[in-house]
mmCIF file of C-alpha atoms in Angstrom:
data_model
loop_
_atom_site.group_PDB
_atom_site.id
_atom_site.type_symbol
_atom_site.label_atom_id
_atom_site.label_comp_id
_atom_site.label_asym_id
_atom_site.label_seq_id
_atom_site.Cartn_x
_atom_site.Cartn_y
_atom_site.Cartn_z
ATOM 1 C CA MET B 252 -8.620 -0.953 23.682
ATOM 2 C CA ALA B 253 -7.347 -4.155 23.414
ATOM 3 C CA GLY B 254 -6.946 -5.868 26.222
ATOM 4 C CA LYS B 255 -3.783 -8.035 27.010
ATOM 5 C CA GLY B 256 -4.727 -11.876 26.790
ATOM 6 C CA SER B 257 -3.584 -14.373 29.540
ATOM 7 C CA ASN B 258 -2.678 -16.784 27.414
ATOM 8 C CA THR B 259 -0.399 -14.715 25.479
ATOM 9 C CA ASP B 260 3.177 -13.890 27.200
ATOM 10 C CA CYS B 261 4.987 -11.818 24.350
ATOM 11 C CA MET B 262 4.591 -8.077 24.404
ATOM 12 C CA SER B 263 3.682 -7.978 20.404
ATOM 13 C CA CYS B 264 0.461 -9.993 21.176
ATOM 14 C CA SER B 265 -2.942 -8.975 22.563
ATOM 15 C CA VAL B 266 -6.540 -10.335 22.661
ATOM 16 C CA LEU B 267 -9.190 -8.098 20.745
ATOM 17 C CA ASN B 268 -12.172 -6.798 22.588
ATOM 18 C CA TRP B 269 -15.778 -7.290 21.605
ATOM 19 C CA GLU B 270 -16.325 -4.414 20.134
ATOM 20 C CA GLN B 271 -12.951 -5.048 17.764
ATOM 21 C CA VAL B 272 -14.338 -8.499 17.256
ATOM 22 C CA SER B 273 -17.366 -7.195 16.024
ATOM 23 C CA ARG B 274 -15.674 -5.292 13.476
ATOM 24 C CA LEU B 275 -13.627 -7.626 12.373
ATOM 25 C CA HIS B 276 -16.635 -9.883 11.616
ATOM 26 C CA GLU B 277 -17.978 -6.554 9.496
ATOM 27 C CA VAL B 278 -14.952 -6.821 7.421
ATOM 28 C CA LEU B 279 -14.682 -10.263 6.860
ATOM 29 C CA THR B 280 -18.496 -10.472 5.957
ATOM 30 C CA GLU B 281 -18.623 -7.026 3.857
ATOM 31 C CA VAL B 282 -19.644 -7.873 0.246
ATOM 32 C CA VAL B 283 -16.486 -6.575 -1.891
ATOM 33 C CA PRO B 284 -16.830 -6.224 -5.846
ATOM 34 C CA ILE B 285 -13.965 -7.875 -8.030
ATOM 35 C CA HIS B 286 -14.035 -5.916 -11.456
ATOM 36 C CA GLY B 287 -13.475 -7.902 -14.521
ATOM 37 C CA ARG B 288 -12.312 -6.553 -17.802
ATOM 38 C CA GLY B 289 -13.526 -5.923 -20.771
ATOM 39 C CA ASN B 290 -16.793 -8.174 -20.862
ATOM 40 C CA PHE B 291 -15.958 -10.594 -17.896
ATOM 41 C CA PRO B 292 -18.549 -9.924 -14.966
ATOM 42 C CA THR B 293 -17.955 -8.630 -11.543
ATOM 43 C CA LEU B 294 -17.493 -11.066 -8.680
ATOM 44 C CA LYS B 295 -19.204 -10.224 -5.579
ATOM 45 C CA ILE B 296 -16.849 -11.886 -2.896
ATOM 46 C CA THR B 297 -16.573 -11.457 0.935
ATOM 47 C CA LEU B 298 -13.085 -12.111 2.621
ATOM 48 C CA LYS B 299 -14.511 -14.870 4.766
ATOM 49 C CA ASP B 300 -15.694 -16.567 1.823
ATOM 50 C CA ILE B 301 -12.476 -16.378 -0.289
ATOM 51 C CA VAL B 302 -10.042 -17.090 2.790
ATOM 52 C CA GLN B 303 -12.404 -20.177 3.172
ATOM 53 C CA THR B 304 -12.440 -21.341 -0.236
ATOM 54 C CA VAL B 305 -8.526 -20.525 -1.089
ATOM 55 C CA ARG B 306 -7.632 -22.546 2.317
ATOM 56 C CA SER B 307 -9.771 -25.504 1.293
ATOM 57 C CA ARG B 308 -8.142 -25.795 -2.416
ATOM 58 C CA LEU B 309 -4.966 -25.386 -0.964
ATOM 59 C CA SER B 310 -5.275 -28.173 1.656
ATOM 60 C CA GLU B 311 -6.271 -30.696 -1.082
ATOM 61 C CA ALA B 312 -3.382 -29.609 -2.937
ATOM 62 C CA GLY B 313 -1.317 -30.574 -0.265
ATOM 63 C CA ILE B 314 0.100 -26.747 0.916
ATOM 64 C CA VAL B 315 -0.909 -26.708 4.530
ATOM 65 C CA VAL B 316 -1.869 -23.369 5.668
ATOM 66 C CA GLN B 317 -0.494 -22.600 9.298
ATOM 67 C CA ASP B 318 -2.516 -19.497 9.666
ATOM 68 C CA VAL B 319 -4.365 -16.620 8.012
ATOM 69 C CA ARG B 320 -3.781 -13.280 8.933
ATOM 70 C CA LEU B 321 -5.606 -9.854 8.369
ATOM 71 C CA ASN B 322 -3.156 -7.114 7.618
ATOM 72 C CA GLY B 323 -2.407 -3.202 6.946
ATOM 73 C CA SER B 324 -5.143 -0.837 6.710
ATOM 74 C CA ALA B 325 -8.073 -3.238 7.280
ATOM 75 C CA ALA B 326 -6.284 -4.379 10.426
ATOM 76 C CA GLY B 327 -5.752 -1.143 11.897
ATOM 77 C CA HIS B 328 -9.383 -0.201 10.906
ATOM 78 C CA VAL B 329 -10.499 -3.082 13.310
ATOM 79 C CA LEU B 330 -8.484 -2.312 16.261
ATOM 80 C CA VAL B 331 -9.192 1.506 16.057
ATOM 81 C CA LYS B 332 -12.133 2.885 13.879
ATOM 82 C CA ASP B 333 -11.547 6.320 13.414
ATOM 83 C CA ASN B 334 -7.696 6.049 12.955
ATOM 84 C CA GLY B 335 -7.215 8.598 10.004
ATOM 85 C CA LEU B 336 -5.772 5.362 7.489
ATOM 86 C CA GLY B 337 -9.266 4.391 6.566
ATOM 87 C CA CYS B 338 -9.554 0.989 5.064
ATOM 88 C CA LYS B 339 -8.721 0.541 1.854
ATOM 89 C CA ASP B 340 -6.483 -2.527 0.143
ATOM 90 C CA LEU B 341 -8.095 -5.710 1.860
ATOM 91 C CA ASP B 342 -5.098 -7.482 2.725
ATOM 92 C CA LEU B 343 -4.880 -11.199 3.663
ATOM 93 C CA ILE B 344 -1.864 -13.650 4.900
ATOM 94 C CA PHE B 345 -1.608 -16.907 4.104
ATOM 95 C CA GLN B 346 1.523 -18.490 6.145
ATOM 96 C CA VAL B 347 2.522 -21.487 3.908
ATOM 97 C CA SER B 348 5.708 -23.531 2.913
ATOM 98 C CA LEU B 349 7.400 -22.351 -0.210
ATOM 99 C CA PRO B 350 10.302 -24.540 -0.955
ATOM 100 C CA SER B 351 10.744 -24.469 -4.325
ATOM 101 C CA GLU B 352 9.020 -22.772 -7.716
ATOM 102 C CA ALA B 353 6.502 -25.695 -7.916
ATOM 103 C CA GLU B 354 4.587 -24.768 -4.642
ATOM 104 C CA PHE B 355 4.376 -20.720 -6.314
ATOM 105 C CA GLN B 356 3.039 -22.018 -9.461
ATOM 106 C CA LEU B 357 0.447 -23.958 -7.420
ATOM 107 C CA VAL B 358 -0.657 -21.513 -5.387
ATOM 108 C CA ARG B 359 -1.269 -19.103 -8.147
ATOM 109 C CA ASP B 360 -3.359 -21.882 -10.015
ATOM 110 C CA VAL B 361 -5.290 -22.805 -6.872
ATOM 111 C CA VAL B 362 -6.326 -18.870 -6.597
ATOM 112 C CA LEU B 363 -7.120 -18.383 -10.057
ATOM 113 C CA ARG B 364 -9.266 -21.543 -10.102
ATOM 114 C CA SER B 365 -11.076 -20.357 -6.840
ATOM 115 C CA LEU B 366 -12.428 -17.483 -8.615
ATOM 116 C CA LEU B 367 -14.867 -19.572 -10.545
ATOM 117 C CA ASN B 368 -16.509 -20.289 -7.347
ATOM 118 C CA PHE B 369 -17.673 -16.624 -7.759
ATOM 119 C CA LEU B 370 -18.806 -16.495 -11.161
ATOM 120 C CA PRO B 371 -22.493 -15.538 -11.590
ATOM 121 C CA GLU B 372 -25.033 -18.185 -12.017
ATOM 122 C CA GLY B 373 -25.566 -18.767 -15.650
ATOM 123 C CA VAL B 374 -21.939 -18.190 -16.699
ATOM 124 C CA SER B 375 -20.229 -21.272 -18.431
ATOM 125 C CA LYS B 376 -17.280 -22.109 -16.726
ATOM 126 C CA LEU B 377 -16.136 -24.934 -19.004
ATOM 127 C CA LYS B 378 -13.990 -23.111 -21.027
ATOM 128 C CA ILE B 379 -12.528 -20.647 -18.413
ATOM 129 C CA SER B 380 -8.837 -20.899 -18.338
ATOM 130 C CA PRO B 381 -6.562 -19.778 -15.344
ATOM 131 C CA VAL B 382 -5.020 -17.946 -17.995
ATOM 132 C CA THR B 383 -8.111 -16.130 -18.847
ATOM 133 C CA LEU B 384 -8.952 -15.426 -15.219
ATOM 134 C CA LYS B 385 -5.575 -13.902 -14.711
ATOM 135 C CA GLU B 386 -6.315 -11.318 -17.578
ATOM 136 C CA ALA B 387 -9.867 -10.645 -16.227
ATOM 137 C CA TYR B 388 -9.378 -10.251 -12.802
ATOM 138 C CA ILE B 389 -5.967 -9.739 -11.397
ATOM 139 C CA GLN B 390 -4.657 -6.361 -10.780
ATOM 140 C CA LYS B 391 -1.200 -7.576 -9.718
ATOM 141 C CA LEU B 392 1.322 -10.891 -9.210
ATOM 142 C CA VAL B 393 4.434 -10.360 -7.574
ATOM 143 C CA LYS B 394 6.872 -13.481 -6.753
ATOM 144 C CA VAL B 395 9.862 -13.017 -4.460
ATOM 145 C CA TYR B 396 12.290 -15.646 -3.767
ATOM 146 C CA THR B 397 15.423 -14.967 -2.259
ATOM 147 C CA GLU B 398 17.385 -16.559 0.841
ATOM 148 C CA SER B 399 15.500 -14.384 3.381
ATOM 149 C CA ASP B 400 12.428 -13.622 1.357
ATOM 150 C CA ARG B 401 9.871 -16.359 -0.353
ATOM 151 C CA TRP B 402 6.650 -14.921 -0.695
ATOM 152 C CA SER B 403 3.982 -14.226 -3.310
ATOM 153 C CA LEU B 404 1.275 -11.947 -4.014
ATOM 154 C CA ILE B 405 -2.073 -12.145 -5.919
ATOM 155 C CA SER B 406 -3.953 -8.957 -6.329
ATOM 156 C CA LEU B 407 -7.607 -9.153 -7.396
ATOM 157 C CA SER B 408 -8.948 -6.046 -8.888
ATOM 158 C CA ASN B 409 -11.078 -3.234 -7.563
ATOM 159 C CA LYS B 410 -11.877 -0.528 -9.668
ATOM 160 C CA HIS B 411 -12.338 1.708 -6.469
ATOM 161 C CA GLY B 412 -9.208 1.030 -4.999
ATOM 162 C CA ARG B 413 -10.336 -1.481 -2.595
ATOM 163 C CA ASN B 414 -8.178 -4.418 -3.976
ATOM 164 C CA VAL B 415 -8.453 -8.018 -2.236
ATOM 165 C CA GLU B 416 -4.608 -8.870 -1.865
ATOM 166 C CA LEU B 417 -3.852 -12.202 -0.815
ATOM 167 C CA LYS B 418 -0.255 -12.932 0.014
ATOM 168 C CA PHE B 419 1.191 -16.289 0.422
ATOM 169 C CA VAL B 420 4.489 -16.315 2.877
ATOM 170 C CA ASP B 421 6.952 -18.389 3.635
ATOM 171 C CA CYS B 422 9.416 -16.071 5.357
ATOM 172 C CA ILE B 423 9.756 -12.145 5.068
ATOM 173 C CA ARG B 424 12.308 -9.709 6.173
ATOM 174 C CA ARG B 425 10.452 -6.956 7.100
ATOM 175 C CA GLN B 426 6.616 -7.068 7.128
ATOM 176 C CA PHE B 427 5.910 -3.415 8.187
ATOM 177 C CA GLU B 428 7.074 -0.013 7.650
ATOM 178 C CA PHE B 429 5.746 2.002 10.496
ATOM 179 C CA SER B 430 4.355 1.021 13.812
ATOM 180 C CA VAL B 431 0.686 1.966 12.762
ATOM 181 C CA ASP B 432 0.825 -0.482 9.958
ATOM 182 C CA SER B 433 2.407 -3.414 11.594
ATOM 183 C CA PHE B 434 -0.952 -5.120 12.734
ATOM 184 C CA GLN B 435 -1.838 -8.328 12.070
ATOM 185 C CA ILE B 436 -4.919 -9.991 13.194
ATOM 186 C CA ILE B 437 -5.036 -14.128 13.293
ATOM 187 C CA LEU B 438 -8.428 -15.486 11.852
ATOM 188 C CA ASP B 439 -8.463 -18.657 12.352
ATOM 189 C CA SER B 440 -10.097 -18.714 15.371
ATOM 190 C CA LEU B 441 -13.068 -16.593 13.861
ATOM 191 C CA LEU B 442 -12.956 -19.078 10.896
ATOM 192 C CA PHE B 443 -13.550 -21.730 13.040
ATOM 193 C CA TYR B 444 -16.288 -20.366 14.543
ATOM 194 C CA TYR B 445 -17.748 -19.868 11.027
ATOM 195 C CA ASP B 446 -17.748 -23.180 10.064
ATOM 196 C CA TYR B 447 -18.659 -24.958 13.473
ATOM 197 C CA SER B 448 -21.192 -22.823 15.490
ATOM 198 C CA ALA B 449 -24.526 -22.084 14.697
ATOM 199 C CA THR B 450 -24.831 -19.384 17.475
ATOM 200 C CA PRO B 451 -24.703 -15.690 16.607
ATOM 201 C CA MET B 452 -21.705 -13.996 18.330
ATOM 202 C CA SER B 453 -22.527 -11.668 21.098
ATOM 203 C CA GLU B 454 -20.612 -9.599 23.595
ATOM 204 C CA HIS B 455 -20.538 -12.467 25.745
ATOM 205 C CA PHE B 456 -20.317 -15.363 23.329
ATOM 206 C CA HIS B 457 -17.484 -14.757 20.671
ATOM 207 C CA PRO B 458 -14.033 -16.530 19.915
ATOM 208 C CA THR B 459 -10.834 -15.287 21.224
ATOM 209 C CA VAL B 460 -9.090 -13.376 18.380
ATOM 210 C CA ILE B 461 -5.150 -12.578 18.737
ATOM 211 C CA GLY B 462 -3.585 -9.450 17.382
ATOM 212 C CA GLU B 463 0.109 -9.009 16.706
ATOM 213 C CA SER B 464 2.165 -6.189 15.866
ATOM 214 C CA MET B 465 5.239 -6.788 13.944
ATOM 215 C CA TYR B 466 6.708 -3.654 15.618
ATOM 216 C CA GLY B 467 7.314 -6.028 18.676
ATOM 217 C CA ASP B 468 5.339 -3.881 21.104
ATOM 218 C CA PHE B 469 1.590 -4.237 20.907
ATOM 219 C CA GLU B 470 0.801 -1.606 22.985
ATOM 220 C CA ALA B 471 3.139 1.224 21.940
ATOM 221 C CA ALA B 472 1.985 0.639 18.330
ATOM 222 C CA PHE B 473 -1.705 0.600 19.854
ATOM 223 C CA ASP B 474 -1.113 4.053 20.856
ATOM 224 C CA HIS B 475 0.775 5.467 18.109
ATOM 225 C CA LEU B 476 -2.584 4.344 16.234
ATOM 226 C CA GLN B 477 -4.947 5.940 18.607
ATOM 227 C CA ASN B 478 -3.077 9.283 18.781
ATOM 228 C CA LYS B 479 -1.740 9.446 15.209
ATOM 229 C CA LEU B 480 2.118 9.182 16.246
ATOM 230 C CA ILE B 481 4.799 8.278 13.560
ATOM 231 C CA ALA B 482 7.418 5.624 14.621
ATOM 232 C CA THR B 483 9.240 3.371 13.115
ATOM 233 C CA LYS B 484 12.761 1.437 13.548
ATOM 234 C CA ASN B 485 15.596 1.169 10.747
ATOM 235 C CA PRO B 486 13.855 2.290 7.938
ATOM 236 C CA GLU B 487 16.879 1.862 5.796
ATOM 237 C CA GLU B 488 15.784 -1.782 5.626
ATOM 238 C CA ILE B 489 12.562 -1.019 4.047
ATOM 239 C CA ARG B 490 12.225 -1.195 0.409
ATOM 240 C CA GLY B 491 11.754 2.676 -0.621
ATOM 241 C CA GLY B 492 12.868 3.592 3.009
ATOM 242 C CA GLY B 493 9.239 4.416 3.636
ATOM 243 C CA LEU B 494 9.658 7.960 2.297
ATOM 244 C CA LEU B 495 6.267 7.981 0.485
ATOM 245 C CA LYS B 496 4.143 6.277 3.526
ATOM 246 C CA TYR B 497 5.841 8.555 5.785
ATOM 247 C CA SER B 498 4.792 11.719 3.514
ATOM 248 C CA ASN B 499 1.275 9.651 3.197
ATOM 249 C CA LEU B 500 0.998 9.736 7.479
ATOM 250 C CA LEU B 501 2.457 13.461 7.534
ATOM 251 C CA VAL B 502 -0.695 14.479 5.050
ATOM 252 C CA ARG B 503 -3.117 12.565 7.032
ATOM 253 C CA ASP B 504 -2.200 14.616 10.286
ATOM 254 C CA PHE B 505 0.147 11.818 11.889
ATOM 255 C CA ARG B 506 3.261 13.803 13.504
ATOM 256 C CA PRO B 507 6.387 12.168 14.538
ATOM 257 C CA MET B 508 6.643 10.815 18.106
ATOM 258 C CA ASP B 509 10.266 12.088 18.358
ATOM 259 C CA LYS B 510 10.795 15.424 16.488
ATOM 260 C CA ASP B 511 14.398 14.748 16.997
ATOM 261 C CA GLU B 512 15.090 11.867 16.039
ATOM 262 C CA ILE B 513 13.203 12.183 12.836
ATOM 263 C CA LYS B 514 15.226 14.094 11.112
ATOM 264 C CA THR B 515 17.868 11.561 11.137
ATOM 265 C CA LEU B 516 15.353 9.043 9.975
ATOM 266 C CA GLU B 517 14.200 11.123 7.060
ATOM 267 C CA ARG B 518 17.838 11.243 5.628
ATOM 268 C CA TYR B 519 17.631 7.062 6.203
ATOM 269 C CA MET B 520 14.418 7.205 4.266
ATOM 270 C CA CYS B 521 15.727 9.799 1.219
ATOM 271 C CA SER B 522 18.976 7.520 1.126
ATOM 272 C CA ARG B 523 17.090 4.091 0.491
ATOM 273 C CA PHE B 524 14.534 5.546 -1.960
ATOM 274 C CA PHE B 525 17.048 6.905 -4.217
ATOM 275 C CA ILE B 526 18.938 3.678 -3.648
ATOM 276 C CA ASP B 527 15.994 1.243 -4.796
ATOM 277 C CA PHE B 528 14.782 4.221 -6.927
ATOM 278 C CA PRO B 529 17.826 5.693 -8.576
ATOM 279 C CA ASP B 530 16.625 6.243 -12.252
ATOM 280 C CA ILE B 531 14.396 9.172 -12.778
ATOM 281 C CA LEU B 532 11.976 7.581 -14.895
ATOM 282 C CA ASP B 533 11.589 4.194 -11.771
ATOM 283 C CA GLN B 534 10.631 7.491 -9.760
ATOM 284 C CA GLN B 535 8.241 8.814 -11.959
ATOM 285 C CA ARG B 536 6.357 5.534 -12.103
ATOM 286 C CA LYS B 537 6.525 4.354 -8.155
ATOM 287 C CA LEU B 538 5.200 8.362 -7.641
ATOM 288 C CA GLU B 539 2.487 7.927 -10.214
ATOM 289 C CA THR B 540 1.298 4.236 -9.119
ATOM 290 C CA TYR B 541 1.552 4.886 -5.481
ATOM 291 C CA LEU B 542 -0.686 8.472 -6.075
ATOM 292 C CA GLN B 543 -3.192 5.859 -8.142
ATOM 293 C CA ASN B 544 -3.217 2.922 -5.551
ATOM 294 C CA HIS B 545 -3.363 5.235 -2.184
ATOM 295 C CA PHE B 546 -5.247 8.318 -3.127
ATOM 296 C CA CYS B 547 -8.320 6.969 -4.971
ATOM 297 C CA LYS B 548 -11.172 9.323 -4.197
ATOM 298 C CA GLU B 549 -8.951 11.674 -2.332
ATOM 299 C CA GLU B 550 -7.991 13.759 -5.442
ATOM 300 C CA ARG B 551 -7.821 16.578 -3.265
ATOM 301 C CA SER B 552 -4.930 15.297 -0.990
ATOM 302 C CA LYS B 553 -2.766 14.685 -3.718
ATOM 303 C CA TYR B 554 -1.436 18.110 -3.871
ATOM 304 C CA ASP B 555 -0.835 18.311 -0.094
ATOM 305 C CA TYR B 556 0.940 14.955 -0.477
ATOM 306 C CA LEU B 557 3.257 15.749 -3.419
ATOM 307 C CA MET B 558 4.119 19.401 -1.672
ATOM 308 C CA ILE B 559 4.993 17.296 1.695
ATOM 309 C CA LEU B 560 6.948 14.766 -0.124
ATOM 310 C CA ARG B 561 8.777 17.450 -1.762
ATOM 311 C CA ARG B 562 9.888 19.410 1.284
ATOM 312 C CA VAL B 563 11.238 16.289 2.920
ATOM 313 C CA VAL B 564 13.252 15.459 -0.087
ATOM 314 C CA ASN B 565 14.340 18.774 -0.499
ATOM 315 C CA GLU B 566 15.444 18.929 3.266
ATOM 316 C CA SER B 567 16.790 15.578 3.863
ATOM 317 C CA THR B 568 18.290 14.565 0.910
ATOM 318 C CA VAL B 569 22.152 14.296 1.227
ATOM 319 C CA CYS B 570 23.060 11.186 -1.012
ATOM 320 C CA LEU B 571 22.540 12.742 -4.593
ATOM 321 C CA MET B 572 24.496 15.285 -6.628
ATOM 322 C CA GLY B 573 22.716 18.666 -7.016
ATOM 323 C CA HIS B 574 21.520 17.910 -10.535
ATOM 324 C CA GLU B 575 19.973 14.459 -9.724
ATOM 325 C CA ARG B 576 18.132 16.553 -6.648
ATOM 326 C CA ARG B 577 17.115 18.912 -9.008
ATOM 327 C CA GLN B 578 15.713 16.641 -11.507
ATOM 328 C CA THR B 579 13.686 14.597 -8.396
ATOM 329 C CA LEU B 580 12.122 17.601 -7.187
ATOM 330 C CA ASN B 581 11.310 19.089 -10.398
ATOM 331 C CA LEU B 582 9.322 15.535 -11.235
ATOM 332 C CA ILE B 583 7.789 16.047 -7.978
ATOM 333 C CA SER B 584 6.540 19.684 -8.589
ATOM 334 C CA LEU B 585 5.538 18.746 -12.324
ATOM 335 C CA LEU B 586 3.094 15.908 -10.543
ATOM 336 C CA ALA B 587 1.569 18.736 -8.494
ATOM 337 C CA LEU B 588 1.021 21.098 -11.416
ATOM 338 C CA LYS B 589 -0.527 18.153 -13.287
ATOM 339 C CA VAL B 590 -3.036 17.008 -10.306
ATOM 340 C CA LEU B 591 -3.996 20.656 -10.132
ATOM 341 C CA ALA B 592 -4.666 20.985 -13.774
ATOM 342 C CA GLU B 593 -6.554 17.682 -13.708
ATOM 343 C CA GLN B 594 -8.565 19.430 -10.812
ATOM 344 C CA ASN B 595 -8.918 22.599 -12.355
ATOM 345 C CA ILE B 596 -7.853 24.258 -9.013
ATOM 346 C CA ILE B 597 -5.573 27.438 -8.599
ATOM 347 C CA PRO B 598 -3.681 27.096 -5.305
ATOM 348 C CA ASN B 599 -3.334 29.778 -2.615
ATOM 349 C CA ALA B 600 -0.364 31.672 -4.284
ATOM 350 C CA THR B 601 0.876 32.213 -0.723
ATOM 351 C CA ASN B 602 1.667 28.873 -0.414
ATOM 352 C CA VAL B 603 3.077 28.153 -3.946
ATOM 353 C CA THR B 604 6.734 28.451 -5.088
ATOM 354 C CA CYS B 605 6.613 28.933 -8.738
ATOM 355 C CA TYR B 606 9.397 28.401 -11.190
ATOM 356 C CA TYR B 607 9.943 29.337 -14.870
ATOM 357 C CA GLN B 608 12.442 28.157 -17.295
ATOM 358 C CA PRO B 609 13.666 30.569 -20.120
ATOM 359 C CA ALA B 610 12.200 30.033 -23.288
ATOM 360 C CA PRO B 611 14.651 28.419 -25.490
ATOM 361 C CA TYR B 612 13.852 31.172 -28.462
ATOM 362 C CA VAL B 613 14.375 34.022 -26.480
ATOM 363 C CA SER B 614 18.181 34.465 -27.703
ATOM 364 C CA ASP B 615 17.456 33.060 -31.123
ATOM 365 C CA VAL B 616 18.230 36.305 -33.484
ATOM 366 C CA ASN B 617 15.690 34.894 -35.876
ATOM 367 C CA PHE B 618 12.714 34.539 -33.733
ATOM 368 C CA SER B 619 9.447 35.658 -34.924
ATOM 369 C CA ASN B 620 5.822 35.093 -33.672
ATOM 370 C CA TYR B 621 5.944 31.958 -35.098
ATOM 371 C CA TYR B 622 8.159 29.034 -33.445
ATOM 372 C CA LEU B 623 8.398 25.379 -34.113
ATOM 373 C CA ALA B 624 9.193 24.208 -30.582
ATOM 374 C CA ASN B 625 11.459 21.168 -30.160
ATOM 375 C CA ALA B 626 10.722 17.753 -28.778
ATOM 376 C CA PRO B 627 10.112 17.984 -24.695
ATOM 377 C CA VAL B 628 13.554 17.305 -23.122
ATOM 378 C CA PRO B 629 13.424 13.742 -21.209
ATOM 379 C CA TYR B 630 14.070 13.632 -17.448
ATOM 380 C CA SER B 631 17.381 11.997 -17.910
ATOM 381 C CA GLN B 632 19.281 14.752 -20.350
ATOM 382 C CA SER B 633 19.877 17.983 -18.955
ATOM 383 C CA TYR B 634 18.271 21.163 -18.604
ATOM 384 C CA PRO B 635 19.118 24.877 -17.830
ATOM 385 C CA THR B 636 18.816 26.037 -14.448
ATOM 386 C CA TRP B 637 15.067 26.581 -13.489
ATOM 387 C CA LEU B 638 14.465 30.275 -11.758
ATOM 388 C CA PRO B 639 12.207 31.291 -9.368
ATOM 389 C CA CYS B 640 9.401 33.777 -10.545
ATOM 390 C CA ASN B 641 10.144 36.196 -7.411
#
C-alpha cells in the first residue's frame, strides 16, 4: 500500500511506494497510438513525451505550469493494479492560470502545434495548420469559463477507447465523482528525474512521488479502491449526479460502503441527472456516448450495465412525473435490446421482463394482411401504455 510521507501533513496525500512508482513509469513510457482521420498517419506518443513537449511549449508562450498530474482510472491503476476499473482514458491535468479567453486560445494552439513533433518522418509539416490537426486528431474539445470553473479539455483520439486527455485547469469546483476515482498523482518529481538523471530507477533509488485524493482522505479512498467499495460526498454537486458512473461501478462488482445511506444518495443522483438532462433526446445522447466511451471492447457488459441503470432509475427516481419516468425507462430498455440485437444474444428469460405495445392496427375495421405502418413515434410524443408479456 502507499506509505504516508513524512513531508506531507494533510490526510489527502501519500507517498507512492516503489511498486507504484514502477507502475507509474510503465504508464508514462508506454507507446499510445493517436489515430488520424482519413489519410492522416497514426501518431505514436508516450505520456512522458507529450507532457514534456506541451509544458515546454507553454513555458515558451509565457504560460507557467504549476504542476502536472495523472488523473482518473490511470492513477487508480498505478495505486492498485487489479482494481476492477481498468486503465482506459489516460487523463493528464496541467495546473495553469486561465484569466481570459486569450489564454484558452493560446493553450489550444500550443497543444495542436505540439502534435507536429509526433508526425512520422517523411511527412511534410509546412502546410499543416492547427485547424487541420484539430480535424485530424482531436476527439473532443471542451471549454468551461464561469466564476467557479475555468478549465479546458483536449482529447486526442484513440479508436480503441484509450484517448489521451489533456486537461488545463485554473479552478474547478468538483474534481471527482466517487472516492475510487478521486486520485491524482503529481508527476513533476518523476519528470525532473527523466530530464536530469541518467541512472535507471530502482527500489532503492527513485524520486519521491506524491499521490493525492480529492475525496479528502487518502487512506480511506485507497481502502475503498482495494476493497471495491462505493462512497461519495454530495452527489447532487456532480454534473449528472454520478448516476452513470455509479451504475458502472455496480456492474464491475463494486458495492456500497453504507447500504442504508446509498438509497438516499441514489435519489440525489437521479434527481441531479434529470436536472442536467431533462429532455429524453439529451438522455439518449448521453447514454449512447457513455456506452461508447466506457465499454469499448466490453460489449457483453453493456446489457448488464443498462439493466442495473434501469433498476436504479426505477427504484430511486422521485422527481419526475409518471410519463417522464416511463419514457426514460423505455429508452434504457430499448438501448438494452439494441445491445442484444447487435451481439445476437438471447438473454436468460428468467432475468428479463418483456414488454409489448398493442399494434395500432388491431382495432382498425379495415385491417387486412397488408398494413402500411406510420412513422415511429418520437420519444417526446405520448404513446399508449406498455403492457407486460405475462
